[in-house]
Amino acid sequence: MPNHQKYIQEAIKEAKKSLKGGGIPIGAVLVQNGNIISRGHNRLIQKGSTILHGEMDCVENAGRLKGTDYRKCTLYTTLSPCEMCSGMVLLYKIPRVVMGENETLRGPEELLKENEVEVVNLNLPECRKMMQEYIEKNPKLWNEEMERVGY
Amino acid sequence: MPNHQKYIQEAIKEAKKSLKGGGIPIGAVLVQNGNIISRGHNRLIQKGSTILHGEMDCVENAGRLKGTDYRKCTLYTTLSPCEMCSGMVLLYKIPRVVMGENETLRGPEELLKENEVEVVNLNLPECRKMMQEYIEKNPKLWNEEMERVGY
């Protein structure tokens, strides 16, 4: 039985690191055989990056893994993965995604499930609150991001 | 009538730039209202990046565009976009993708079409040949990449 709570807390630490650096509090960790092999967080503000979402940053930081390694991983993320991040999960055939919440926004979870990715929503008030507080304090920036993706 | 041939040649130039830099020859350009607003190419070898495919690098290099800008763009790419790059197209609602070929590999074009993205395959021998020659000269590296994505 995987210890989801333990690993999602590490993703939350990444989200808080992003917040501390002036960025959006979304974080992720990649776990293989019980070990955190990579960490990442959203870099929209810090690097002006539109592709380094928390999940993408995390997988990028993992480097050039073998396919057989990705196939043993679980991606923990504080927020439901968007179309791009879900596409990345499908490309590397990461078999399991565990998210902190999907109320702030919800990516194509059905697409993941249709492609046999196990999707677990921990539905954590802590993750929702972190985003709510960020959005309340940074409405202009959040609205800019939502206009960008048309959510 | 968009001048597809003109813009795909610019994507090919990007692919050749990658090849010259020791990388995989896949390139892309982003075109808005007839203007190339961004360019990019695969960075697997050059940066050890598993997320900077040509299309991702190109959109990253465009910076923080507005949603209304992405919605006027066409993404030209020398090769059919993979799951991740297609997901990025869906996230930013880029309405049109024009590819050089889809025989070397073929991404989820149906998913793009189902989501009302116009998909054009120019089926160019020049693009196929570029990849064939690369694969013949770099079988180990290409096999590594194919194992990574499980194609």
PDB file of C-alpha atoms in Angstrom:
ATOM      1  CA  MET A   1       0.000   0.000   0.000  1.00  0.00           C
ATOM      2  CA  PRO A   2       1.715   3.216  -1.093  1.00  0.00           C
ATOM      3  CA  ASN A   3       2.050   5.952   1.485  1.00  0.00           C
ATOM      4  CA  HIS A   4       0.267   8.658  -0.483  1.00  0.00           C
ATOM      5  CA  GLN A   5       0.118  11.086   2.430  1.00  0.00           C
ATOM      6  CA  LYS A   6       3.863  11.013   2.893  1.00  0.00           C
ATOM      7  CA  TYR A   7       4.636  11.770  -0.748  1.00  0.00           C
ATOM      8  CA  ILE A   8       1.933  14.383  -1.302  1.00  0.00           C
ATOM      9  CA  GLN A   9       3.420  16.273   1.630  1.00  0.00           C
ATOM     10  CA  GLU A  10       6.665  16.420  -0.336  1.00  0.00           C
ATOM     11  CA  ALA A  11       4.771  17.799  -3.347  1.00  0.00           C
ATOM     12  CA  ILE A  12       3.239  20.391  -0.993  1.00  0.00           C
ATOM     13  CA  LYS A  13       6.740  21.324   0.168  1.00  0.00           C
ATOM     14  CA  GLU A  14       7.620  21.970  -3.462  1.00  0.00           C
ATOM     15  CA  ALA A  15       4.495  24.113  -3.880  1.00  0.00           C
ATOM     16  CA  LYS A  16       5.491  26.151  -0.823  1.00  0.00           C
ATOM     17  CA  LYS A  17       9.008  26.538  -2.190  1.00  0.00           C
ATOM     18  CA  SER A  18       7.466  28.006  -5.345  1.00  0.00           C
ATOM     19  CA  LEU A  19       5.319  30.374  -3.272  1.00  0.00           C
ATOM     20  CA  LYS A  20       8.345  31.496  -1.295  1.00  0.00           C
ATOM     21  CA  GLY A  21      10.121  32.215  -4.579  1.00  0.00           C
ATOM     22  CA  GLY A  22       7.240  34.436  -5.717  1.00  0.00           C
ATOM     23  CA  GLY A  23       5.567  31.756  -7.808  1.00  0.00           C
ATOM     24  CA  ILE A  24       2.340  29.806  -8.078  1.00  0.00           C
ATOM     25  CA  PRO A  25       2.101  27.151  -5.331  1.00  0.00           C
ATOM     26  CA  ILE A  26       1.870  23.986  -7.374  1.00  0.00           C
ATOM     27  CA  GLY A  27       4.424  21.259  -6.761  1.00  0.00           C
ATOM     28  CA  ALA A  28       5.170  17.689  -7.728  1.00  0.00           C
ATOM     29  CA  VAL A  29       7.399  14.759  -6.893  1.00  0.00           C
ATOM     30  CA  LEU A  30       8.164  11.610  -8.845  1.00  0.00           C
ATOM     31  CA  VAL A  31       8.361   8.423  -6.803  1.00  0.00           C
ATOM     32  CA  GLN A  32       9.897   5.139  -7.927  1.00  0.00           C
ATOM     33  CA  ASN A  33       9.880   2.073  -5.685  1.00  0.00           C
ATOM     34  CA  GLY A  34       9.221   4.251  -2.649  1.00  0.00           C
ATOM     35  CA  ASN A  35      12.029   6.703  -3.397  1.00  0.00           C
ATOM     36  CA  ILE A  36      11.551  10.309  -4.457  1.00  0.00           C
ATOM     37  CA  ILE A  37      13.687  10.487  -7.572  1.00  0.00           C
ATOM     38  CA  SER A  38      12.729  13.996  -8.672  1.00  0.00           C
ATOM     39  CA  ARG A  39      11.010  17.179  -7.476  1.00  0.00           C
ATOM     40  CA  GLY A  40       9.640  20.260  -9.208  1.00  0.00           C
ATOM     41  CA  HIS A  41       7.294  23.200  -9.080  1.00  0.00           C
ATOM     42  CA  ASN A  42       5.556  25.685 -11.323  1.00  0.00           C
ATOM     43  CA  ARG A  43       7.975  28.179 -12.926  1.00  0.00           C
ATOM     44  CA  LEU A  44       5.598  30.566 -14.686  1.00  0.00           C
ATOM     45  CA  ILE A  45       6.681  33.531 -12.616  1.00  0.00           C
ATOM     46  CA  GLN A  46      10.209  32.504 -11.703  1.00  0.00           C
ATOM     47  CA  LYS A  47      11.320  31.669 -15.267  1.00  0.00           C
ATOM     48  CA  GLY A  48       8.535  33.152 -17.384  1.00  0.00           C
ATOM     49  CA  SER A  49       7.907  29.565 -18.441  1.00  0.00           C
ATOM     50  CA  THR A  50       4.587  28.462 -19.921  1.00  0.00           C
ATOM     51  CA  ILE A  51       5.605  24.825 -20.083  1.00  0.00           C
ATOM     52  CA  LEU A  52       7.247  24.288 -16.687  1.00  0.00           C
ATOM     53  CA  HIS A  53       4.155  23.387 -14.717  1.00  0.00           C
ATOM     54  CA  GLY A  54       4.985  21.570 -11.490  1.00  0.00           C
ATOM     55  CA  GLU A  55       4.645  18.142 -13.086  1.00  0.00           C
ATOM     56  CA  MET A  56       6.709  19.088 -16.154  1.00  0.00           C
ATOM     57  CA  ASP A  57       9.447  20.669 -14.042  1.00  0.00           C
ATOM     58  CA  CYS A  58       9.557  17.535 -11.915  1.00  0.00           C
ATOM     59  CA  VAL A  59       9.855  15.155 -14.867  1.00  0.00           C
ATOM     60  CA  GLU A  60      12.396  17.444 -16.548  1.00  0.00           C
ATOM     61  CA  ASN A  61      14.479  17.377 -13.374  1.00  0.00           C
ATOM     62  CA  ALA A  62      14.422  13.573 -13.423  1.00  0.00           C
ATOM     63  CA  GLY A  63      16.623  13.685 -16.528  1.00  0.00           C
ATOM     64  CA  ARG A  64      16.766  11.041 -19.231  1.00  0.00           C
ATOM     65  CA  LEU A  65      15.245   8.061 -17.463  1.00  0.00           C
ATOM     66  CA  LYS A  66      14.714   4.747 -19.155  1.00  0.00           C
ATOM     67  CA  GLY A  67      11.201   3.852 -20.219  1.00  0.00           C
ATOM     68  CA  THR A  68      11.282   0.947 -17.767  1.00  0.00           C
ATOM     69  CA  ASP A  69      11.896   3.478 -14.978  1.00  0.00           C
ATOM     70  CA  TYR A  70       8.967   5.771 -15.875  1.00  0.00           C
ATOM     71  CA  ARG A  71       6.764   2.674 -15.957  1.00  0.00           C
ATOM     72  CA  LYS A  72       7.479   2.099 -12.251  1.00  0.00           C
ATOM     73  CA  CYS A  73       6.777   5.669 -11.145  1.00  0.00           C
ATOM     74  CA  THR A  74       3.966   7.524  -9.430  1.00  0.00           C
ATOM     75  CA  LEU A  75       3.643  11.250 -10.071  1.00  0.00           C
ATOM     76  CA  TYR A  76       2.392  13.179  -7.051  1.00  0.00           C
ATOM     77  CA  THR A  77       1.062  16.651  -7.776  1.00  0.00           C
ATOM     78  CA  THR A  78      -0.758  19.164  -5.586  1.00  0.00           C
ATOM     79  CA  LEU A  79      -3.291  19.968  -8.349  1.00  0.00           C
ATOM     80  CA  SER A  80      -5.062  17.996 -11.076  1.00  0.00           C
ATOM     81  CA  PRO A  81      -2.733  17.828 -14.122  1.00  0.00           C
ATOM     82  CA  CYS A  82      -3.679  19.921 -17.156  1.00  0.00           C
ATOM     83  CA  GLU A  83      -3.847  18.716 -20.775  1.00  0.00           C
ATOM     84  CA  MET A  84      -0.095  19.215 -21.292  1.00  0.00           C
ATOM     85  CA  CYS A  85       0.985  17.490 -18.095  1.00  0.00           C
ATOM     86  CA  SER A  86      -1.479  14.658 -18.694  1.00  0.00           C
ATOM     87  CA  GLY A  87      -0.069  14.293 -22.205  1.00  0.00           C
ATOM     88  CA  MET A  88       3.416  14.021 -20.714  1.00  0.00           C
ATOM     89  CA  VAL A  89       2.170  11.295 -18.345  1.00  0.00           C
ATOM     90  CA  LEU A  90       0.746   9.430 -21.345  1.00  0.00           C
ATOM     91  CA  LEU A  91       3.936   9.895 -23.399  1.00  0.00           C
ATOM     92  CA  TYR A  92       6.147   8.377 -20.721  1.00  0.00           C
ATOM     93  CA  LYS A  93       3.474   5.912 -19.656  1.00  0.00           C
ATOM     94  CA  ILE A  94       3.704   6.850 -15.994  1.00  0.00           C
ATOM     95  CA  PRO A  95       1.178   4.398 -14.571  1.00  0.00           C
ATOM     96  CA  ARG A  96      -0.146   6.365 -11.588  1.00  0.00           C
ATOM     97  CA  VAL A  97      -1.004   9.997 -10.795  1.00  0.00           C
ATOM     98  CA  VAL A  98      -1.900  11.054  -7.262  1.00  0.00           C
ATOM     99  CA  MET A  99      -3.248  14.582  -6.884  1.00  0.00           C
ATOM    100  CA  GLY A 100      -3.902  16.800  -3.887  1.00  0.00           C
ATOM    101  CA  GLU A 101      -7.145  18.197  -5.268  1.00  0.00           C
ATOM    102  CA  ASN A 102      -9.091  18.914  -8.461  1.00  0.00           C
ATOM    103  CA  GLU A 103     -11.502  21.643  -7.387  1.00  0.00           C
ATOM    104  CA  THR A 104      -9.340  24.670  -8.211  1.00  0.00           C
ATOM    105  CA  LEU A 105      -9.130  23.255 -11.680  1.00  0.00           C
ATOM    106  CA  ARG A 106      -9.538  19.862 -13.232  1.00  0.00           C
ATOM    107  CA  GLY A 107      -7.518  18.459 -16.091  1.00  0.00           C
ATOM    108  CA  PRO A 108      -8.487  15.595 -18.420  1.00  0.00           C
ATOM    109  CA  GLU A 109      -8.575  12.863 -15.774  1.00  0.00           C
ATOM    110  CA  GLU A 110     -10.873  10.738 -17.932  1.00  0.00           C
ATOM    111  CA  LEU A 111      -8.287  10.699 -20.709  1.00  0.00           C
ATOM    112  CA  LEU A 112      -5.726   9.386 -18.244  1.00  0.00           C
ATOM    113  CA  LYS A 113      -8.112   6.700 -16.999  1.00  0.00           C
ATOM    114  CA  GLU A 114      -9.050   5.661 -20.542  1.00  0.00           C
ATOM    115  CA  ASN A 115      -5.358   5.089 -21.114  1.00  0.00           C
ATOM    116  CA  GLU A 116      -5.072   2.909 -18.028  1.00  0.00           C
ATOM    117  CA  VAL A 117      -3.389   5.449 -15.802  1.00  0.00           C
ATOM    118  CA  GLU A 118      -4.481   5.027 -12.192  1.00  0.00           C
ATOM    119  CA  VAL A 119      -5.773   8.381 -10.965  1.00  0.00           C
ATOM    120  CA  VAL A 120      -6.087   9.062  -7.251  1.00  0.00           C
ATOM    121  CA  ASN A 121      -7.543  12.300  -5.875  1.00  0.00           C
ATOM    122  CA  LEU A 122      -6.633  12.762  -2.211  1.00  0.00           C
ATOM    123  CA  ASN A 123      -9.004  15.739  -2.037  1.00  0.00           C
ATOM    124  CA  LEU A 124      -6.942  17.563   0.569  1.00  0.00           C
ATOM    125  CA  PRO A 125      -8.297  20.787   2.127  1.00  0.00           C
ATOM    126  CA  GLU A 126      -4.663  21.859   2.605  1.00  0.00           C
ATOM    127  CA  CYS A 127      -4.058  21.867  -1.160  1.00  0.00           C
ATOM    128  CA  ARG A 128      -7.307  23.683  -1.960  1.00  0.00           C
ATOM    129  CA  LYS A 129      -6.614  26.312   0.694  1.00  0.00           C
ATOM    130  CA  MET A 130      -3.098  26.917  -0.627  1.00  0.00           C
ATOM    131  CA  MET A 131      -4.497  27.727  -4.077  1.00  0.00           C
ATOM    132  CA  GLN A 132      -7.461  29.725  -2.776  1.00  0.00           C
ATOM    133  CA  GLU A 133      -5.186  31.954  -0.735  1.00  0.00           C
ATOM    134  CA  TYR A 134      -2.849  32.433  -3.675  1.00  0.00           C
ATOM    135  CA  ILE A 135      -5.691  33.350  -6.019  1.00  0.00           C
ATOM    136  CA  GLU A 136      -7.179  35.798  -3.521  1.00  0.00           C
ATOM    137  CA  LYS A 137      -3.829  37.535  -3.117  1.00  0.00           C
ATOM    138  CA  ASN A 138      -2.896  37.434  -6.823  1.00  0.00           C
ATOM    139  CA  PRO A 139      -6.134  37.773  -8.787  1.00  0.00           C
ATOM    140  CA  LYS A 140      -4.568  39.618 -11.734  1.00  0.00           C
ATOM    141  CA  LEU A 141      -1.887  37.037 -12.251  1.00  0.00           C
ATOM    142  CA  TRP A 142      -4.277  34.136 -11.826  1.00  0.00           C
ATOM    143  CA  ASN A 143      -6.753  35.677 -14.238  1.00  0.00           C
ATOM    144  CA  GLU A 144      -3.935  36.147 -16.734  1.00  0.00           C
ATOM    145  CA  GLU A 145      -3.087  32.448 -16.424  1.00  0.00           C
ATOM    146  CA  MET A 146      -6.740  31.367 -16.737  1.00  0.00           C
ATOM    147  CA  GLU A 147      -7.193  33.577 -19.830  1.00  0.00           C
ATOM    148  CA  ARG A 148      -4.056  31.992 -21.271  1.00  0.00           C
ATOM    149  CA  VAL A 149      -5.444  28.470 -21.081  1.00  0.00           C
ATOM    150  CA  GLY A 150      -9.086  29.423 -21.607  1.00  0.00           C
ATOM    151  CA  TYR A 151     -10.317  27.623 -18.483  1.00  0.00           C
TER     152      TYR A 151
ATOM    153  CA  MET B   1      -4.822  30.574 -47.925  1.00  0.00           C
ATOM    154  CA  PRO B   2      -1.881  30.079 -45.577  1.00  0.00           C
ATOM    155  CA  ASN B   3       1.485  29.489 -47.152  1.00  0.00           C
ATOM    156  CA  HIS B   4       2.225  26.175 -45.449  1.00  0.00           C
ATOM    157  CA  GLN B   5       5.284  25.431 -47.588  1.00  0.00           C
ATOM    158  CA  LYS B   6       6.950  28.654 -46.587  1.00  0.00           C
ATOM    159  CA  TYR B   7       6.514  28.081 -42.859  1.00  0.00           C
ATOM    160  CA  ILE B   8       7.324  24.376 -42.806  1.00  0.00           C
ATOM    161  CA  GLN B   9      10.626  25.271 -44.454  1.00  0.00           C
ATOM    162  CA  GLU B  10      11.357  27.433 -41.424  1.00  0.00           C
ATOM    163  CA  ALA B  11      10.546  24.492 -39.132  1.00  0.00           C
ATOM    164  CA  ILE B  12      12.938  22.391 -41.254  1.00  0.00           C
ATOM    165  CA  LYS B  13      15.613  25.058 -40.766  1.00  0.00           C
ATOM    166  CA  GLU B  14      15.129  24.638 -37.017  1.00  0.00           C
ATOM    167  CA  ALA B  15      15.435  20.850 -37.359  1.00  0.00           C
ATOM    168  CA  LYS B  16      18.685  21.289 -39.272  1.00  0.00           C
ATOM    169  CA  LYS B  17      19.956  23.686 -36.625  1.00  0.00           C
ATOM    170  CA  SER B  18      19.328  20.949 -34.053  1.00  0.00           C
ATOM    171  CA  LEU B  19      21.177  18.400 -36.202  1.00  0.00           C
ATOM    172  CA  LYS B  20      24.131  20.763 -36.569  1.00  0.00           C
ATOM    173  CA  GLY B  21      24.201  21.117 -32.766  1.00  0.00           C
ATOM    174  CA  GLY B  22      24.377  17.337 -32.360  1.00  0.00           C
ATOM    175  CA  GLY B  23      20.653  16.923 -31.720  1.00  0.00           C
ATOM    176  CA  ILE B  24      17.617  15.186 -33.145  1.00  0.00           C
ATOM    177  CA  PRO B  25      16.390  16.971 -36.295  1.00  0.00           C
ATOM    178  CA  ILE B  26      12.895  17.985 -35.253  1.00  0.00           C
ATOM    179  CA  GLY B  27      11.951  21.636 -35.440  1.00  0.00           C
ATOM    180  CA  ALA B  28       8.940  23.898 -35.087  1.00  0.00           C
ATOM    181  CA  VAL B  29       7.780  27.455 -35.623  1.00  0.00           C
ATOM    182  CA  LEU B  30       4.752  29.288 -34.271  1.00  0.00           C
ATOM    183  CA  VAL B  31       2.996  31.568 -36.741  1.00  0.00           C
ATOM    184  CA  GLN B  32       0.510  34.289 -35.858  1.00  0.00           C
ATOM    185  CA  ASN B  33      -1.142  36.362 -38.574  1.00  0.00           C
ATOM    186  CA  GLY B  34       1.513  35.369 -41.067  1.00  0.00           C
ATOM    187  CA  ASN B  35       4.414  36.229 -38.778  1.00  0.00           C
ATOM    188  CA  ILE B  36       6.787  33.728 -37.201  1.00  0.00           C
ATOM    189  CA  ILE B  37       6.638  34.708 -33.548  1.00  0.00           C
ATOM    190  CA  SER B  38       8.709  31.851 -32.165  1.00  0.00           C
ATOM    191  CA  ARG B  39      11.052  29.035 -33.173  1.00  0.00           C
ATOM    192  CA  GLY B  40      12.365  25.937 -31.467  1.00  0.00           C
ATOM    193  CA  HIS B  41      13.849  22.488 -31.829  1.00  0.00           C
ATOM    194  CA  ASN B  42      14.318  19.259 -29.932  1.00  0.00           C
ATOM    195  CA  ARG B  43      16.761  19.589 -27.020  1.00  0.00           C
ATOM    196  CA  LEU B  44      17.084  15.990 -25.799  1.00  0.00           C
ATOM    197  CA  ILE B  45      20.773  15.805 -26.589  1.00  0.00           C
ATOM    198  CA  GLN B  46      21.742  19.454 -26.273  1.00  0.00           C
ATOM    199  CA  LYS B  47      20.149  19.999 -22.854  1.00  0.00           C
ATOM    200  CA  GLY B  48      19.395  16.469 -21.696  1.00  0.00           C
ATOM    201  CA  SER B  49      15.763  17.576 -21.782  1.00  0.00           C
ATOM    202  CA  THR B  50      12.922  15.083 -21.964  1.00  0.00           C
ATOM    203  CA  ILE B  51      10.275  17.802 -22.243  1.00  0.00           C
ATOM    204  CA  LEU B  52      11.826  20.177 -24.777  1.00  0.00           C
ATOM    205  CA  HIS B  53      10.534  18.543 -27.926  1.00  0.00           C
ATOM    206  CA  GLY B  54      10.626  20.901 -30.897  1.00  0.00           C
ATOM    207  CA  GLU B  55       7.043  22.054 -30.353  1.00  0.00           C
ATOM    208  CA  MET B  56       7.519  22.565 -26.602  1.00  0.00           C
ATOM    209  CA  ASP B  57      10.766  24.471 -27.094  1.00  0.00           C
ATOM    210  CA  CYS B  58       9.053  26.670 -29.674  1.00  0.00           C
ATOM    211  CA  VAL B  59       6.071  27.495 -27.438  1.00  0.00           C
ATOM    212  CA  GLU B  60       8.388  28.020 -24.456  1.00  0.00           C
ATOM    213  CA  ASN B  61      10.427  30.476 -26.508  1.00  0.00           C
ATOM    214  CA  ALA B  62       7.250  32.422 -27.335  1.00  0.00           C
ATOM    215  CA  GLY B  63       7.071  33.475 -23.683  1.00  0.00           C
ATOM    216  CA  ARG B  64       3.916  34.365 -21.780  1.00  0.00           C
ATOM    217  CA  LEU B  65       1.501  35.048 -24.628  1.00  0.00           C
ATOM    218  CA  LYS B  66      -2.112  35.952 -24.054  1.00  0.00           C
ATOM    219  CA  GLY B  67      -4.733  33.302 -24.646  1.00  0.00           C
ATOM    220  CA  THR B  68      -6.132  35.420 -27.479  1.00  0.00           C
ATOM    221  CA  ASP B  69      -2.719  35.218 -29.163  1.00  0.00           C
ATOM    222  CA  TYR B  70      -2.397  31.421 -28.967  1.00  0.00           C
ATOM    223  CA  ARG B  71      -5.896  31.196 -30.433  1.00  0.00           C
ATOM    224  CA  LYS B  72      -4.661  32.919 -33.629  1.00  0.00           C
ATOM    225  CA  CYS B  73      -1.595  30.717 -34.076  1.00  0.00           C
ATOM    226  CA  THR B  74      -0.587  27.830 -36.263  1.00  0.00           C
ATOM    227  CA  LEU B  75       2.112  25.474 -34.996  1.00  0.00           C
ATOM    228  CA  TYR B  76       4.332  24.103 -37.750  1.00  0.00           C
ATOM    229  CA  THR B  77       6.365  21.039 -36.839  1.00  0.00           C
ATOM    230  CA  THR B  78       8.511  18.725 -38.940  1.00  0.00           C
ATOM    231  CA  LEU B  79       7.065  15.606 -37.248  1.00  0.00           C
ATOM    232  CA  SER B  80       3.645  14.569 -35.914  1.00  0.00           C
ATOM    233  CA  PRO B  81       3.323  15.897 -32.329  1.00  0.00           C
ATOM    234  CA  CYS B  82       3.491  13.338 -29.512  1.00  0.00           C
ATOM    235  CA  GLU B  83       1.043  13.037 -26.591  1.00  0.00           C
ATOM    236  CA  MET B  84       2.800  15.746 -24.568  1.00  0.00           C
ATOM    237  CA  CYS B  85       3.068  18.249 -27.408  1.00  0.00           C
ATOM    238  CA  SER B  86      -0.523  17.561 -28.457  1.00  0.00           C
ATOM    239  CA  GLY B  87      -1.596  18.141 -24.857  1.00  0.00           C
ATOM    240  CA  MET B  88       0.219  21.472 -24.910  1.00  0.00           C
ATOM    241  CA  VAL B  89      -1.639  22.398 -28.126  1.00  0.00           C
ATOM    242  CA  LEU B  90      -4.922  21.527 -26.390  1.00  0.00           C
ATOM    243  CA  LEU B  91      -3.984  23.450 -23.215  1.00  0.00           C
ATOM    244  CA  TYR B  92      -3.285  26.665 -25.113  1.00  0.00           C
ATOM    245  CA  LYS B  93      -6.019  25.985 -27.643  1.00  0.00           C
ATOM    246  CA  ILE B  94      -3.755  26.495 -30.624  1.00  0.00           C
ATOM    247  CA  PRO B  95      -6.282  25.991 -33.416  1.00  0.00           C
ATOM    248  CA  ARG B  96      -4.087  24.543 -36.157  1.00  0.00           C
ATOM    249  CA  VAL B  97      -1.142  22.140 -36.387  1.00  0.00           C
ATOM    250  CA  VAL B  98       0.704  21.624 -39.667  1.00  0.00           C
ATOM    251  CA  MET B  99       3.202  18.770 -39.735  1.00  0.00           C
ATOM    252  CA  GLY B 100       5.906  17.737 -42.182  1.00  0.00           C
ATOM    253  CA  GLU B 101       5.177  14.036 -41.875  1.00  0.00           C
ATOM    254  CA  ASN B 102       3.732  11.346 -39.605  1.00  0.00           C
ATOM    255  CA  GLU B 103       5.386   8.171 -40.885  1.00  0.00           C
ATOM    256  CA  THR B 104       8.465   8.195 -38.644  1.00  0.00           C
ATOM    257  CA  LEU B 105       6.053   8.346 -35.766  1.00  0.00           C
ATOM    258  CA  ARG B 106       2.486   9.424 -35.291  1.00  0.00           C
ATOM    259  CA  GLY B 107       1.084  11.216 -32.260  1.00  0.00           C
ATOM    260  CA  PRO B 108      -2.577  11.356 -31.186  1.00  0.00           C
ATOM    261  CA  GLU B 109      -3.848  13.292 -34.200  1.00  0.00           C
ATOM    262  CA  GLU B 110      -7.383  12.022 -33.613  1.00  0.00           C
ATOM    263  CA  LEU B 111      -7.398  13.567 -30.133  1.00  0.00           C
ATOM    264  CA  LEU B 112      -6.462  16.905 -31.662  1.00  0.00           C
ATOM    265  CA  LYS B 113      -9.202  16.615 -34.289  1.00  0.00           C
ATOM    266  CA  GLU B 114     -11.814  15.589 -31.700  1.00  0.00           C
ATOM    267  CA  ASN B 115     -10.947  18.810 -29.901  1.00  0.00           C
ATOM    268  CA  GLU B 116     -11.447  20.868 -33.060  1.00  0.00           C
ATOM    269  CA  VAL B 117      -7.795  21.414 -33.827  1.00  0.00           C
ATOM    270  CA  GLU B 118      -7.217  21.542 -37.586  1.00  0.00           C
ATOM    271  CA  VAL B 119      -4.529  19.003 -38.424  1.00  0.00           C
ATOM    272  CA  VAL B 120      -2.674  19.220 -41.728  1.00  0.00           C
ATOM    273  CA  ASN B 121      -0.082  16.645 -42.792  1.00  0.00           C
ATOM    274  CA  LEU B 122       2.080  17.957 -45.627  1.00  0.00           C
ATOM    275  CA  ASN B 123       3.605  14.483 -46.048  1.00  0.00           C
ATOM    276  CA  LEU B 124       6.957  15.827 -47.181  1.00  0.00           C
ATOM    277  CA  PRO B 125       9.636  13.374 -48.364  1.00  0.00           C
ATOM    278  CA  GLU B 126      12.224  15.924 -47.185  1.00  0.00           C
ATOM    279  CA  CYS B 127      11.059  15.570 -43.573  1.00  0.00           C
ATOM    280  CA  ARG B 128      10.882  11.774 -43.692  1.00  0.00           C
ATOM    281  CA  LYS B 129      14.359  11.583 -45.237  1.00  0.00           C
ATOM    282  CA  MET B 130      15.811  13.871 -42.552  1.00  0.00           C
ATOM    283  CA  MET B 131      14.589  11.532 -39.817  1.00  0.00           C
ATOM    284  CA  GLN B 132      15.485   8.328 -41.677  1.00  0.00           C
ATOM    285  CA  GLU B 133      19.048   9.485 -42.144  1.00  0.00           C
ATOM    286  CA  TYR B 134      19.292  10.528 -38.504  1.00  0.00           C
ATOM    287  CA  ILE B 135      17.965   7.176 -37.279  1.00  0.00           C
ATOM    288  CA  GLU B 136      20.311   5.237 -39.558  1.00  0.00           C
ATOM    289  CA  LYS B 137      23.295   7.179 -38.241  1.00  0.00           C
ATOM    290  CA  ASN B 138      22.198   7.157 -34.578  1.00  0.00           C
ATOM    291  CA  PRO B 139      20.364   3.878 -33.994  1.00  0.00           C
ATOM    292  CA  LYS B 140      21.409   3.559 -30.350  1.00  0.00           C
ATOM    293  CA  LEU B 141      20.209   7.001 -29.414  1.00  0.00           C
ATOM    294  CA  TRP B 142      16.978   6.637 -31.357  1.00  0.00           C
ATOM    295  CA  ASN B 143      16.303   3.235 -29.815  1.00  0.00           C
ATOM    296  CA  GLU B 144      16.904   4.775 -26.371  1.00  0.00           C
ATOM    297  CA  GLU B 145      14.326   7.466 -27.137  1.00  0.00           C
ATOM    298  CA  MET B 146      11.806   4.951 -28.505  1.00  0.00           C
ATOM    299  CA  GLU B 147      12.253   2.737 -25.431  1.00  0.00           C
ATOM    300  CA  ARG B 148      11.705   5.829 -23.261  1.00  0.00           C
ATOM    301  CA  VAL B 149       8.302   6.557 -24.775  1.00  0.00           C
ATOM    302  CA  GLY B 150       7.375   2.945 -25.479  1.00  0.00           C
ATOM    303  CA  TYR B 151       6.568   3.554 -29.161  1.00  0.00           C
TER     304      TYR B 151
END
